[in-house]
XYZ file of C-alpha atoms in Angstrom:
233
model
C 15.767 -15.586 25.564
C 12.377 -15.100 24.861
C 11.265 -12.171 21.668
C 9.330 -9.424 23.597
C 6.508 -8.257 21.347
C 7.851 -5.461 19.402
C 10.816 -8.353 18.346
C 8.508 -10.637 17.517
C 6.294 -8.235 15.322
C 9.120 -6.908 13.591
C 10.305 -10.322 12.813
C 7.599 -10.641 10.443
C 7.949 -8.319 8.290
C 9.601 -9.145 5.021
C 12.352 -6.271 5.233
C 13.727 -7.543 8.446
C 13.680 -11.457 7.551
C 17.480 -11.552 6.988
C 18.197 -9.649 10.362
C 19.321 -12.246 13.174
C 17.710 -12.595 16.703
C 20.887 -10.238 17.711
C 19.762 -7.434 15.075
C 15.964 -7.632 15.282
C 16.902 -6.947 19.098
C 19.098 -4.073 18.537
C 16.322 -2.414 15.846
C 13.553 -3.419 18.749
C 15.495 -1.446 21.395
C 14.989 1.811 19.254
C 11.385 1.217 18.398
C 8.226 2.719 19.997
C 4.909 1.849 18.370
C 2.154 4.743 17.178
C -1.238 4.357 17.064
C -3.400 6.687 14.234
C -7.260 6.491 13.503
C -8.895 7.117 10.646
C -7.935 10.282 9.010
C -4.962 11.223 11.381
C -1.960 12.524 9.209
C 1.548 10.494 9.615
C 3.476 13.175 8.047
C 2.758 15.367 5.333
C 4.818 16.484 1.635
C 7.630 18.524 3.176
C 8.073 17.183 7.002
C 11.782 16.313 7.454
C 12.320 12.779 7.381
C 13.091 11.444 10.259
C 11.834 7.844 10.942
C 11.050 4.701 9.478
C 7.619 3.189 9.879
C 6.458 -0.607 9.531
C 2.507 -0.868 9.299
C 1.640 -3.507 12.053
C -1.826 -3.063 11.449
C -4.182 -0.935 9.699
C -3.490 1.078 6.023
C -1.820 4.098 5.696
C -2.716 6.368 2.179
C 0.140 7.478 0.339
C -0.990 10.601 -1.557
C -0.062 14.062 -2.979
C -2.131 16.559 -4.566
C -1.744 18.426 -7.446
C -1.885 21.953 -9.246
C -4.910 21.707 -9.744
C -5.992 20.897 -5.943
C -7.089 17.341 -6.691
C -5.986 14.244 -4.628
C -3.626 11.488 -6.025
C -2.666 8.046 -4.497
C 0.256 7.159 -5.232
C -0.380 4.006 -3.054
C -1.631 2.211 -0.191
C 0.175 0.504 2.217
C -0.875 -2.517 4.584
C 0.373 -5.313 7.302
C 4.009 -5.963 6.871
C 4.912 -2.854 4.663
C 7.770 0.235 4.970
C 6.770 3.983 4.912
C 9.233 6.819 4.679
C 12.769 4.532 3.931
C 13.626 7.406 1.029
C 14.246 9.465 4.188
C 16.732 6.937 5.694
C 19.125 7.668 1.923
C 18.943 10.963 1.222
C 18.073 14.452 3.710
C 15.309 15.769 1.409
C 11.668 16.479 3.012
C 8.905 13.892 2.622
C 7.959 13.689 -1.277
C 4.008 12.845 0.222
C 1.452 12.955 2.442
C 0.412 9.585 4.645
C -2.262 9.284 6.440
C -4.369 6.439 8.197
C -7.162 4.664 6.441
C -8.953 3.532 9.787
C -7.243 2.057 12.986
C -3.544 2.089 12.087
C -0.871 0.415 14.642
C 2.525 1.717 13.037
C 6.007 0.545 14.440
C 8.734 3.920 14.669
C 12.400 3.385 14.153
C 13.908 6.787 14.125
C 16.828 7.517 11.252
C 19.849 7.998 13.203
C 19.075 4.936 15.293
C 18.087 2.733 12.684
C 21.306 4.025 10.338
C 23.730 2.767 12.895
C 21.792 -0.316 12.540
C 22.332 -0.667 8.629
C 25.588 -0.150 9.036
C 26.279 -3.081 10.993
C 24.106 -5.202 9.199
C 24.183 -4.183 4.916
C 21.512 -7.066 4.440
C 19.191 -4.884 6.064
C 20.077 -1.969 3.591
C 19.748 -4.281 0.153
C 16.488 -5.032 1.473
C 15.409 -1.721 2.123
C 16.792 -0.665 -1.743
C 14.677 -3.561 -2.982
C 11.403 -2.168 -1.227
C 12.822 1.047 -3.350
C 13.627 -0.520 -6.568
C 10.471 -2.298 -6.589
C 8.190 1.274 -6.024
C 10.101 2.737 -8.744
C 9.051 -0.133 -10.942
C 5.031 0.336 -9.719
C 5.276 4.052 -10.705
C 6.468 3.407 -13.782
C 3.635 1.055 -14.188
C 1.405 3.350 -12.881
C 2.335 5.706 -15.349
C 2.147 3.462 -18.258
C -1.144 2.552 -17.615
C -2.123 6.674 -17.639
C -0.671 6.608 -21.159
C -2.282 3.114 -22.785
C -5.140 1.686 -20.782
C -8.538 3.571 -21.008
C -10.051 4.174 -17.839
C -12.415 1.023 -17.892
C -9.198 -1.236 -17.681
C -7.658 1.236 -15.671
C -10.207 0.716 -12.727
C -10.444 -3.135 -13.694
C -6.463 -3.312 -13.129
C -7.074 -1.692 -9.653
C -9.612 -4.148 -8.543
C -7.050 -6.850 -9.654
C -4.205 -5.723 -7.826
C -6.064 -4.879 -4.914
C -7.136 -8.631 -4.875
C -3.630 -9.372 -4.869
C -3.136 -7.821 -1.247
C -6.358 -7.470 0.529
C -8.599 -10.087 -0.437
C -11.002 -12.820 1.034
C -11.059 -16.209 -1.205
C -14.366 -18.286 -1.541
C -14.405 -21.824 -2.428
C -15.055 -20.745 -5.865
C -11.853 -19.925 -7.603
C -13.639 -17.433 -9.396
C -14.924 -15.108 -7.058
C -12.688 -12.669 -4.254
C -14.067 -10.234 -1.827
C -12.168 -7.270 -1.324
C -11.109 -6.216 2.327
C -10.104 -2.819 1.723
C -13.142 -0.752 1.776
C -12.515 2.191 -0.725
C -15.051 4.835 -1.655
C -15.125 6.197 -5.418
C -13.421 9.400 -4.984
C -10.380 7.268 -3.389
C -10.517 4.830 -6.622
C -10.635 7.895 -9.050
C -7.813 9.101 -6.901
C -5.922 5.835 -7.736
C -5.984 5.360 -11.011
C -6.126 9.134 -12.603
C -9.778 9.927 -13.198
C -13.105 11.037 -12.077
C -15.484 10.086 -9.089
C -18.367 9.830 -11.866
C -16.116 7.776 -14.319
C -15.358 5.137 -11.176
C -19.265 4.908 -10.510
C -20.244 4.341 -14.095
C -17.948 1.678 -14.786
C -18.783 -0.036 -11.418
C -21.857 -0.263 -12.384
C -21.258 -1.820 -16.059
C -19.599 -4.539 -14.108
C -22.105 -4.928 -11.751
C -24.441 -5.148 -14.601
C -22.160 -7.582 -16.496
C -22.341 -9.627 -12.661
C -18.392 -9.541 -13.074
C -18.778 -7.688 -9.799
C -21.100 -6.975 -7.049
C -20.610 -4.173 -4.695
C -22.421 -3.621 -1.274
C -21.744 -1.224 1.847
C -18.689 -0.170 0.159
C -17.580 -3.949 -0.268
C -16.489 -5.386 -3.695
C -17.241 -8.827 -4.571
C -15.522 -9.967 -7.798
C -17.762 -12.720 -9.123
C -15.712 -13.439 -12.317
C -12.033 -12.835 -11.343
C -10.556 -14.061 -14.284
C -13.251 -12.498 -16.488
C -11.641 -8.752 -14.485
C -8.315 -10.472 -14.907
C -8.564 -11.029 -18.955
C -9.890 -7.742 -19.611
C -6.724 -6.141 -17.978
C -4.856 -8.110 -19.893
C -5.984 -8.018 -23.379
C -8.177 -5.302 -23.506
């Protein structure tokens, strides 16, 4: 029996790669696709966690609003990543907002039906727990960055991290183009600084020839130099 499009899409998601064809068929049977346009809200902090989502294409921004009313971006998720995994393991409401950064296609897995499948495929539960552990580790690293790194190195770390997931490699091994377009406000919200600081630091990087920015696209020209800055300061 050939896979349908949902089953095929799920088979390419890292979390589900331990599932056999029968399990994938069962997951696809309860799944639906959901399309979002740029700026559309998937869920808000405080909403009931009633589903797990997989990003099939596009990007989702996970953020919270601080007590001062400023946006703090926790992470940006792309193709193959899952959203809302905490809702599977507790009865608490959503802890952050999830907003599409552009045209985005999601696969929605309703909580009740998906939990029944997890009971029969414990390897999937283990993989989801690994996702939780990885994201907790990432948050700890961000807290360390806020504590020990100045804004210049935090911005350099952001560019290096983005190049690890959304990039276009060139023939020159020291040149990378970031595919994910971010505003200075979004960069500031990711690293916990001001838009003015981001603009100043990016300007400094451009003056030294480390990067080149055109129409919100960041072209890294000196990848090794940027990475060295992150590692050594």
